[in-house]
Amino acid sequence: FPVERIRNFSIIAHIDHGKSTLADRLLELTGAIATTDKNKQVLDKLQVERERGITVKAQTASLFYKYQGQTYLLNLIDTPGHVDFSYEVSRSISACQGVLLIVDANQGIQAQTVANFYLAFEAQLTIIPVINKIDLKNADPERVEKQIEKVFDIPTEECIRISAKLGTNVEQVLQEVVKRLPPPTFKKEDPFKALVFDSNFDHYRGVVANIALFGGYLSKGDRIISAYLGKSYEVNELVVYKQTLVVAGVTDFYPECACWHLSPGMYPMDQSDYSALRSAVEKLTLNDSSVTVQRDSSLALGAGWRLGFLGLLHMEVFNQRLEQEYNASVIVTAPTVPYKAILSSAKLIKHGKEEITIVNPAQFPDRSVVKEYLEPMVMGTIITPDDYIGKIMSICLNRRAVQKNMVYIDDHRVMMKYLFPLNEIVVDFYDLLKSMSSGYASFDYEDAGYQPAHVIKMDILLNGKPVEELTTIVHKDRAYSAGKAMCERLQDAIPRQMFEIAVQAAIGSKVIARETIKAYKKNVLAKCYGGDITRKMKLLKKQAEGKKKMRYIGTVQVPKDAFINVLKRK
Ligand code: GTP
């Protein structure tokens, strides 16, 4: 296909501003799919995406569009909007020359609109602002155009007003893509060079890598080398228009992203499932290279892994995909952010590193060998109607945040910048902000280095036995409240058993919080004395199945989902 008639673009936006809906319309208009209601969100393929109604994976589609008698090849990459998946956005962007920046005509610019704009701007891409949902009763495209001019310095005339839902002006979007975006700049004569911007595991074909060609050309049977790994691979199948090439039998084709924010341990429920789980984790990480994987083992949980995720939603989605796509049942331990310790002991310095990253709370180095602990910081951007400023300032203060900036982006919306300890926001800050602002405030963040912090290790005990899954690293000032909250949530999450259970939080040997779960005599067979044996068996079977999803800590049964649920602050 002639290069000058190729356009590679991506759709970026804040969550729910309508990327997937617009992508569907573009596919319909170019005849890639039929115009029926059944085709809603065709690019959201994963079960978790359909269930949660969000895009998790960036997806590609190739469209042919006729403009002024010429056919153009438009390669479209749909991207997720949630902050946890920004890695997918930056990967997509590096394969494009331009983006459609979608902004909801009612909500206006939100935190991820700003974050995504800068990703595209710094990559020097052509940005076409698209104001979506103009059919809404409260749509105010004029106000949004002014925001775009003020915040991004893009003239209001460059905005396209559309309704992706009704299809209004969507054709104009395609025309502007052809007119405003430059074609890719590769030359066939140049040496072969390409970027793998996505990869996944196909049960029939093996590893499928999506590549953007930056120079040269590629044929079936060619051998290509991964610049990152230095390994070579054979191209078994090549789908040119979709720019997809297939390399079979390879599991480590992807480069790793070293920017995780949360690291939980992951172990098979049953050690005999270890190799099946390993294969599932390998295949899934191939489809999501923002997850880092490291082998780990624990006395209590056996062999497993330490995984690195970008946020709690990312971690939950990965877990859900493991269960849904690979039928795997796993134990997930309390995640930690990447704290660092500067070691002081001469012995440790002699052994090499002076600074270590603490990936596993169980391996928290003791204060006696540490000169200083450091915690990761992030710069957060919050955009909100000004009615909520007071409330937001107070929750930020509560999360040990320091305000750095505050500007009005229009008459009654402000953009605030706060420096946060990552640990304070990574689990639930987004949800809290959303609920206290009735959904109006939005949030995004970027890494902002490390700062010294007084952190300590906190253990959770059930009848005196430590629960390794729940060991966490907490800030000194947070220990009491975090310990108390954790005990209370565990008290709710663990069902009563035949004996009393003491739930305790401890720093070293000092117990700092305690709750008690009272004993409860539960006899499942009491209901059916009289000897209906089949009914009795059924009940026993049901109880046994219930037990399968339990973990034993000493003699205490803990439901598997209790571990993730207790991490969420109320
Ligand atoms: P993520 O992929 O999760 O980031 O969301 P998204 O940006 O892809 O948004 P999506 O296309 O899923 O749309 C979010 C919601 O807005 C859906 O309920 C759509 O039906 C609705 N929506 C999208 N476009 C329009 C529009 O033009 N008008 C109206 N009224 N609703 C729209």
XYZ file of C-alpha atoms and ligand atoms in Angstrom:
602
model
C 0.000 0.000 0.000
C 1.441 3.434 -0.891
C 2.874 4.997 2.243
C 1.515 8.451 1.475
C -2.016 7.066 1.768
C -1.538 5.444 5.186
C -2.662 7.185 8.374
C -1.825 5.699 11.774
C -3.867 7.199 14.569
C -5.084 6.556 18.015
C -8.136 7.708 19.916
C -7.349 9.034 23.358
C -9.657 10.440 25.991
C -10.726 10.455 29.585
C -12.674 7.368 30.643
C -16.244 7.163 29.272
C -15.879 10.119 26.931
C -16.776 7.803 24.060
C -13.653 6.368 22.455
C -15.046 2.896 21.923
C -18.352 4.238 20.618
C -16.553 6.469 18.120
C -14.336 3.540 17.087
C -17.480 1.472 16.401
C -18.921 4.277 14.245
C -15.681 4.599 12.276
C -15.660 0.839 11.658
C -19.270 0.965 10.470
C -18.723 3.960 8.205
C -15.799 2.289 6.480
C -17.711 -0.970 6.119
C -15.435 -2.912 8.463
C -18.515 -4.016 10.425
C -22.246 -3.982 9.771
C -24.450 -1.263 11.236
C -26.408 -3.141 13.836
C -26.789 -2.726 17.559
C -25.034 -6.035 18.076
C -21.768 -4.447 17.136
C -21.568 -2.183 20.104
C -17.990 -1.909 21.350
C -16.590 -4.527 19.007
C -13.088 -3.548 19.990
C -13.754 -4.384 23.637
C -13.140 -8.093 23.207
C -12.222 -9.356 26.606
C -14.887 -10.711 28.924
C -13.676 -8.424 31.696
C -14.043 -5.442 29.369
C -17.614 -6.277 28.514
C -18.511 -6.956 32.139
C -16.943 -3.811 33.480
C -17.818 -1.722 30.421
C -14.280 -0.390 30.187
C -11.402 -0.845 27.795
C -8.399 -2.561 29.303
C -6.362 -3.446 26.265
C -5.529 -1.211 23.360
C -6.903 -2.825 20.185
C -6.118 -2.246 16.540
C -8.284 -2.140 13.462
C -7.514 -1.281 9.851
C -10.025 0.728 7.832
C -10.170 1.570 4.163
C -11.618 4.966 3.451
C -12.269 6.574 0.119
C -11.598 10.285 -0.010
C -11.664 12.369 -3.215
C -11.375 9.296 -5.385
C -8.387 7.822 -3.503
C -8.462 4.924 -1.056
C -6.658 5.456 2.231
C -5.587 2.896 4.793
C -6.414 4.109 8.287
C -4.906 2.104 11.138
C -6.855 2.824 14.285
C -5.773 1.932 17.795
C -8.412 2.141 20.506
C -6.975 2.837 23.956
C -8.176 2.524 27.557
C -9.032 5.615 29.572
C -8.480 4.577 33.175
C -5.284 5.840 34.787
C -4.138 2.281 35.563
C -3.840 1.547 31.873
C -1.905 4.614 30.728
C 0.972 2.357 29.720
C -1.252 0.990 26.946
C -1.896 4.560 25.811
C 1.779 5.458 25.586
C 2.580 2.254 23.676
C -0.198 2.948 21.200
C 0.904 6.506 20.731
C 4.441 5.533 19.814
C 3.059 3.679 16.783
C 1.048 6.678 15.498
C 1.483 9.999 13.767
C -1.666 11.543 15.178
C -4.457 11.263 17.728
C -8.113 12.090 18.061
C -8.446 13.694 21.482
C -12.039 13.086 22.532
C -13.646 15.381 25.091
C -17.181 14.941 26.446
C -19.272 18.029 25.571
C -20.905 17.970 28.965
C -18.030 17.033 31.286
C -15.314 18.982 29.520
C -11.597 18.474 30.070
C -10.824 15.902 32.757
C -7.594 14.774 34.394
C -6.840 12.033 31.862
C -7.636 14.353 28.984
C -4.738 16.455 30.243
C -2.437 13.476 30.847
C -3.191 11.938 27.446
C -2.824 15.265 25.678
C 0.698 15.608 27.051
C 1.617 12.053 26.028
C 0.641 12.912 22.452
C 2.095 16.424 22.579
C 5.481 15.249 23.865
C 5.557 12.588 21.150
C 5.031 15.482 18.681
C 1.895 13.958 17.201
C -0.783 15.883 15.348
C -3.723 16.338 17.692
C -7.299 16.617 16.419
C -9.649 17.688 19.229
C -13.082 16.073 18.952
C -15.962 17.182 21.135
C -18.304 14.241 21.603
C -21.853 13.798 22.910
C -23.185 17.075 21.489
C -26.618 15.392 21.472
C -26.763 15.518 25.282
C -29.212 17.967 26.795
C -26.513 19.583 28.920
C -23.878 19.604 26.202
C -21.936 22.854 26.082
C -19.431 22.461 23.240
C -18.595 26.154 23.250
C -17.410 26.047 26.848
C -15.371 22.912 26.116
C -13.767 24.550 23.055
C -12.715 27.465 25.259
C -11.227 25.065 27.812
C -9.281 23.341 25.036
C -7.947 26.693 23.865
C -7.007 27.762 27.381
C -5.423 24.527 28.609
C -3.903 23.121 25.389
C -3.462 26.261 23.313
C -5.408 24.748 20.387
C -7.571 27.282 18.468
C -11.312 26.657 18.929
C -11.794 26.378 15.129
C -9.785 23.159 15.090
C -12.340 21.289 17.201
C -14.834 18.911 15.541
C -18.206 18.613 17.258
C -19.752 15.166 17.003
C -22.164 12.696 18.481
C -20.595 9.257 18.281
C -23.856 7.790 19.508
C -25.986 9.251 16.716
C -23.230 9.366 14.124
C -23.409 13.160 13.708
C -20.304 14.545 11.919
C -18.445 11.274 12.279
C -17.690 11.260 8.539
C -15.963 14.601 9.038
C -13.657 12.955 11.562
C -12.434 10.509 8.898
C -11.905 13.343 6.427
C -9.905 15.346 8.944
C -7.778 12.290 9.741
C -6.855 12.063 6.061
C -6.338 15.809 5.668
C -4.573 16.761 8.886
C -2.448 13.735 9.809
C 0.841 13.113 8.048
C 1.572 9.659 6.604
C 4.245 7.559 8.360
C 7.751 8.414 7.217
C 9.350 5.027 6.614
C 11.283 4.175 3.462
C 11.448 0.726 1.947
C 15.152 1.211 1.142
C 16.001 1.760 4.810
C 17.106 -1.125 7.043
C 14.211 -2.997 8.653
C 13.089 -1.369 11.882
C 9.788 -1.842 13.680
C 8.140 -1.297 17.032
C 6.169 -4.052 18.747
C 3.324 -2.061 20.254
C 1.211 -4.987 21.369
C 1.373 -8.756 21.530
C -0.868 -11.568 22.601
C -1.093 -15.316 22.677
C -3.372 -16.963 20.146
C -4.302 -20.562 20.915
C -3.988 -21.559 17.251
C -1.234 -19.334 15.961
C 1.092 -18.832 18.908
C 2.520 -15.431 19.658
C 1.016 -12.598 17.653
C 2.885 -9.310 17.683
C 1.431 -6.086 16.339
C 4.173 -4.014 14.857
C 4.471 -0.559 13.381
C 6.991 -0.470 10.553
C 9.499 2.392 10.739
C 11.748 1.330 7.872
C 12.470 -1.432 5.382
C 10.073 -4.284 4.693
C 9.176 -7.718 5.934
C 8.227 -11.016 4.289
C 6.995 -14.350 5.518
C 9.919 -16.548 6.513
C 12.200 -13.587 7.383
C 14.158 -13.737 10.601
C 13.890 -10.696 12.797
C 15.805 -9.730 15.930
C 14.396 -8.199 19.094
C 16.620 -5.221 19.861
C 15.711 -5.550 23.516
C 16.451 -9.236 23.991
C 18.916 -9.790 21.163
C 17.050 -12.974 20.195
C 15.928 -13.827 16.697
C 12.540 -15.082 15.562
C 11.022 -16.382 12.378
C 7.982 -14.729 10.844
C 5.443 -17.506 10.282
C 2.566 -15.443 9.078
C 2.170 -11.846 8.097
C -1.019 -9.871 7.812
C 0.143 -6.770 6.040
C -2.822 -4.469 6.230
C -3.356 -5.098 9.858
C 0.401 -4.863 10.304
C 0.341 -8.046 12.320
C 3.041 -10.614 12.259
C 3.014 -13.976 13.901
C 5.970 -15.577 15.552
C 5.174 -18.997 16.956
C 6.625 -20.704 20.002
C 8.042 -17.607 21.614
C 7.089 -16.465 25.075
C 9.446 -13.610 25.784
C 9.084 -11.298 22.841
C 8.048 -8.252 24.768
C 10.135 -5.601 26.498
C 9.305 -5.031 30.118
C 7.963 -1.843 31.595
C 9.886 -1.133 34.761
C 7.351 1.277 36.159
C 5.073 -0.731 38.426
C 3.263 0.951 41.300
C 1.856 -2.012 43.185
C 3.383 -5.382 43.788
C 1.381 -8.239 45.277
C 2.514 -11.823 45.635
C 0.546 -14.382 43.648
C 0.398 -18.063 44.523
C -1.644 -21.021 43.297
C -4.434 -22.000 45.708
C -3.036 -25.477 45.460
C 0.686 -26.080 44.775
C -0.150 -28.859 42.327
C -1.573 -26.134 40.045
C 1.786 -24.329 39.924
C 2.823 -25.208 36.370
C -0.631 -24.587 34.925
C -0.654 -21.202 36.623
C 2.827 -20.418 35.378
C 1.758 -21.014 31.825
C -1.348 -18.836 32.326
C 0.695 -16.000 33.844
C 3.185 -16.176 30.956
C 0.466 -15.978 28.332
C -1.354 -13.194 30.063
C 1.749 -11.067 30.601
C 2.510 -11.476 26.916
C -0.746 -9.647 26.298
C 0.025 -7.031 28.935
C 3.683 -6.164 29.142
C 3.104 -3.502 31.782
C 2.926 -6.381 34.272
C 6.316 -7.373 35.655
C 6.909 -10.898 36.892
C 9.467 -12.214 39.321
C 9.602 -15.680 40.922
C 8.999 -15.712 44.649
C 8.346 -18.266 47.313
C 7.028 -18.260 50.828
C 6.983 -20.770 53.666
C 3.268 -20.376 54.099
C 2.205 -20.151 50.450
C 4.780 -22.191 48.568
C 6.145 -21.267 45.139
C 4.655 -18.282 43.344
C 5.459 -14.867 41.916
C 5.786 -11.205 42.712
C 3.901 -9.262 40.104
C 4.124 -5.552 39.402
C 1.000 -3.613 38.403
C 0.175 0.005 37.625
C -2.712 0.169 40.098
C -5.388 -1.750 41.985
C -7.829 -1.913 39.067
C -5.021 -3.219 36.864
C -4.284 -5.883 39.472
C -7.944 -6.859 39.851
C -8.415 -7.053 36.095
C -5.338 -9.281 35.734
C -6.649 -11.532 38.464
C -10.087 -11.657 36.872
C -8.590 -12.472 33.471
C -6.566 -15.310 35.033
C -9.773 -16.747 36.437
C -11.955 -16.164 33.389
C -9.596 -16.860 30.521
C -7.398 -19.499 32.170
C -9.638 -20.863 34.898
C -6.897 -20.302 37.460
C -7.522 -19.905 41.165
C -4.956 -17.814 42.981
C -4.095 -16.262 46.323
C -3.110 -12.624 46.057
C -1.166 -11.010 48.894
C -1.410 -7.407 50.099
C 0.395 -5.349 47.469
C 3.157 -2.931 48.310
C 4.444 0.153 46.537
C 8.171 0.122 45.685
C 9.753 1.475 48.882
C 13.510 1.773 48.997
C 15.943 1.294 51.836
C 19.395 2.845 52.028
C 21.384 0.281 53.978
C 23.764 1.364 56.698
C 25.319 -1.838 57.883
C 28.904 -2.134 56.686
C 28.298 -5.822 56.148
C 25.528 -5.219 53.667
C 27.448 -2.507 51.855
C 30.333 -4.932 51.496
C 27.909 -7.354 49.899
C 27.172 -5.029 47.062
C 24.157 -2.795 46.955
C 23.689 0.134 49.199
C 20.151 0.799 48.077
C 17.497 -1.872 47.723
C 13.921 -1.785 46.479
C 11.555 -3.563 48.848
C 9.316 -5.703 46.699
C 8.023 -8.063 49.340
C 6.892 -6.744 52.751
C 7.927 -10.073 54.291
C 11.522 -9.126 53.396
C 11.370 -5.649 54.924
C 14.920 -4.858 56.127
C 15.165 -4.132 59.825
C 15.713 -0.560 61.000
C 19.006 -1.628 62.594
C 20.607 -2.105 59.150
C 18.890 0.817 57.432
C 20.122 4.379 57.226
C 16.961 5.676 55.614
C 13.735 4.419 54.050
C 12.405 6.188 50.948
C 8.891 6.183 49.592
C 7.788 6.750 45.977
C 5.988 10.034 45.258
C 3.604 11.052 42.458
C 2.385 14.352 41.066
C -1.400 14.160 40.970
C -3.681 16.261 38.777
C -7.249 16.800 39.924
C -9.854 18.595 37.840
C -13.091 19.463 39.608
C -16.032 21.863 39.723
C -15.084 24.464 42.351
C -17.947 23.434 44.695
C -15.802 20.493 45.791
C -12.510 22.320 46.395
C -12.857 22.320 50.187
C -13.700 18.644 50.482
C -10.947 17.660 48.081
C -8.333 19.712 49.890
C -9.246 17.967 53.102
C -8.984 14.439 51.691
C -5.655 15.342 50.094
C -4.340 16.652 53.395
C -5.550 13.468 54.993
C -3.429 11.536 52.484
C -0.241 13.428 53.394
C -0.352 15.416 50.155
C 1.187 18.845 49.505
C -0.556 21.279 47.153
C 1.686 22.566 44.381
C -0.637 24.520 42.137
C -4.245 25.496 41.453
C -5.677 27.231 38.361
C -9.147 27.842 36.970
C -9.658 26.253 33.544
C -13.010 28.007 33.106
C -15.544 29.941 35.213
C -16.085 27.259 37.787
C -13.703 24.399 37.187
C -10.251 24.147 38.725
C -7.170 22.101 38.042
C -5.120 21.308 41.152
C -1.690 19.719 41.443
C -0.712 17.785 44.531
C 2.431 15.879 45.478
C 1.261 12.581 46.996
C 3.017 9.604 48.521
C 2.122 6.874 46.013
C 1.020 4.562 48.808
C -1.728 6.996 49.800
C -3.463 7.029 46.437
C -2.700 3.803 44.662
C -5.400 1.642 46.198
C -8.544 3.667 46.520
C -8.019 7.408 46.153
C -9.628 7.486 42.724
C -12.813 5.840 43.989
C -12.949 8.086 47.041
C -12.521 11.236 44.953
C -15.227 10.077 42.568
C -17.731 9.324 45.290
C -17.187 12.505 47.288
C -17.547 14.679 44.193
C -20.612 12.822 42.865
C -18.454 11.632 40.003
C -17.456 15.138 38.865
C -13.809 15.259 39.923
C -11.194 13.403 37.929
C -7.681 12.311 38.800
C -4.476 11.286 37.134
C -0.871 11.065 38.282
C 2.707 10.671 37.163
C 5.836 9.497 38.974
C 7.695 12.156 40.936
C 10.730 10.464 42.486
C 11.359 9.411 46.087
C 11.253 11.093 49.491
C 12.513 9.941 52.898
C 9.732 8.456 55.031
C 9.406 6.750 58.355
C 7.863 3.413 57.352
C 7.458 0.208 59.333
C 6.306 -3.345 58.781
C 2.911 -4.338 60.152
C 1.844 -7.948 60.627
C -1.675 -9.294 60.947
C -2.236 -12.251 63.269
C -5.129 -14.689 63.516
C -5.084 -16.435 66.890
C -1.426 -15.539 67.152
C -0.450 -16.903 63.716
C 0.873 -14.325 61.223
C -1.042 -14.075 57.956
C 1.701 -13.596 55.421
C -0.741 -12.435 52.740
C -1.603 -9.402 54.828
C 1.805 -8.169 55.955
C 2.108 -4.562 54.821
C 4.489 -1.649 55.001
C 2.866 1.422 56.506
C 3.836 4.954 57.404
C 4.545 5.335 61.134
C 1.744 7.883 61.587
C -0.687 5.545 59.865
C 0.101 2.341 61.730
C -2.610 2.582 64.411
C -5.430 3.592 62.129
C -4.352 1.174 59.377
C -4.030 -1.679 61.885
C -7.399 -0.945 63.419
C -9.119 -0.671 60.037
C -7.527 -3.887 58.811
C -8.690 -5.774 61.951
C -12.211 -4.409 61.587
C -12.424 -5.353 57.943
C -11.084 -8.827 58.653
C -13.651 -9.214 61.395
C -16.323 -8.568 58.744
C -14.702 -10.751 56.101
C -14.086 -13.893 58.140
C -17.201 -15.909 59.009
C -17.734 -17.047 62.590
C -16.248 -20.428 63.370
C -16.521 -23.056 66.084
C -14.058 -21.154 68.289
C -13.268 -17.555 69.113
C -10.759 -15.839 66.805
C -8.441 -13.010 67.857
C -7.633 -10.674 64.955
C -4.563 -8.586 65.763
C -2.283 -6.066 64.093
C 1.310 -5.997 65.359
C 4.498 -4.021 64.851
C 7.270 -6.423 65.768
C 6.080 -8.063 68.981
C 3.855 -5.132 69.944
C 0.125 -5.605 69.287
C -1.412 -2.288 68.203
C -4.996 -3.300 67.402
C -7.360 -6.155 68.131
C -10.841 -7.364 67.197
C -12.548 -10.591 68.210
C -14.692 -12.880 66.091
C -17.057 -14.684 68.436
C -17.499 -18.441 68.263
C -20.557 -19.761 66.468
C -21.841 -23.287 66.550
C -22.809 -24.043 63.012
C -24.136 -27.509 62.323
C -25.183 -27.810 58.730
C -26.784 -31.174 59.337
C -29.041 -30.005 62.137
C -31.627 -28.882 59.620
C -32.157 -32.359 58.231
C -32.228 -34.857 61.052
C -34.646 -37.556 60.130
C -32.186 -39.193 57.847
C -32.713 -38.003 54.277
C -29.284 -39.258 53.292
C -29.118 -37.693 49.795
C -29.978 -34.316 51.171
C -27.326 -34.786 53.842
C -24.732 -35.658 51.204
C -25.681 -32.650 49.148
C -25.199 -30.345 52.088
C -21.870 -31.899 52.952
C -20.729 -31.542 49.362
C -21.780 -27.907 49.311
C -19.852 -27.268 52.498
C -16.785 -29.016 51.074
C -16.936 -26.878 47.938
C -17.174 -23.793 50.110
C -14.064 -24.954 51.926
C -12.081 -25.249 48.739
C -12.104 -21.480 48.404
C -10.786 -21.180 51.977
C -7.265 -20.704 53.252
C -6.299 -22.094 56.614
C -4.279 -19.889 58.943
C -3.581 -22.293 61.788
C -7.075 -23.671 62.326
C -8.849 -20.524 61.127
C -10.641 -20.667 57.768
C -10.310 -17.505 55.691
C -12.388 -17.087 52.507
C -10.150 -16.412 49.537
C -11.793 -13.148 48.527
C -11.270 -11.775 52.045
C -7.652 -11.039 51.180
C -8.424 -8.578 48.401
C -11.483 -7.125 50.105
C -9.653 -6.137 53.282
C -7.217 -4.008 51.313
C -9.882 -1.545 50.257
C -10.302 1.323 52.626
C -13.846 2.392 53.299
P -13.363 3.429 28.175
O -13.036 2.577 27.014
O -13.812 2.621 29.324
O -12.296 4.366 28.517
O -14.635 4.325 27.724
P -14.845 4.984 26.328
O -14.200 6.307 26.305
O -14.504 4.018 25.266
O -16.385 5.281 26.321
P -17.553 4.467 25.634
O -17.458 4.520 24.149
O -17.621 3.149 26.292
O -18.771 5.406 26.025
C -19.103 5.654 27.377
C -20.590 5.934 27.474
O -20.951 7.136 26.774
C -21.460 4.832 26.869
O -22.576 4.665 27.686
C -21.847 5.386 25.509
O -23.081 4.888 25.057
C -21.957 6.880 25.813
N -21.707 7.706 24.618
C -20.665 7.616 23.766
N -20.794 8.537 22.778
C -21.938 9.218 23.018
C -22.616 10.306 22.347
O -22.204 10.833 21.333
N -23.764 10.749 22.919
C -24.271 10.200 24.054
N -25.398 10.697 24.525
N -23.669 9.183 24.695
C -22.510 8.694 24.195
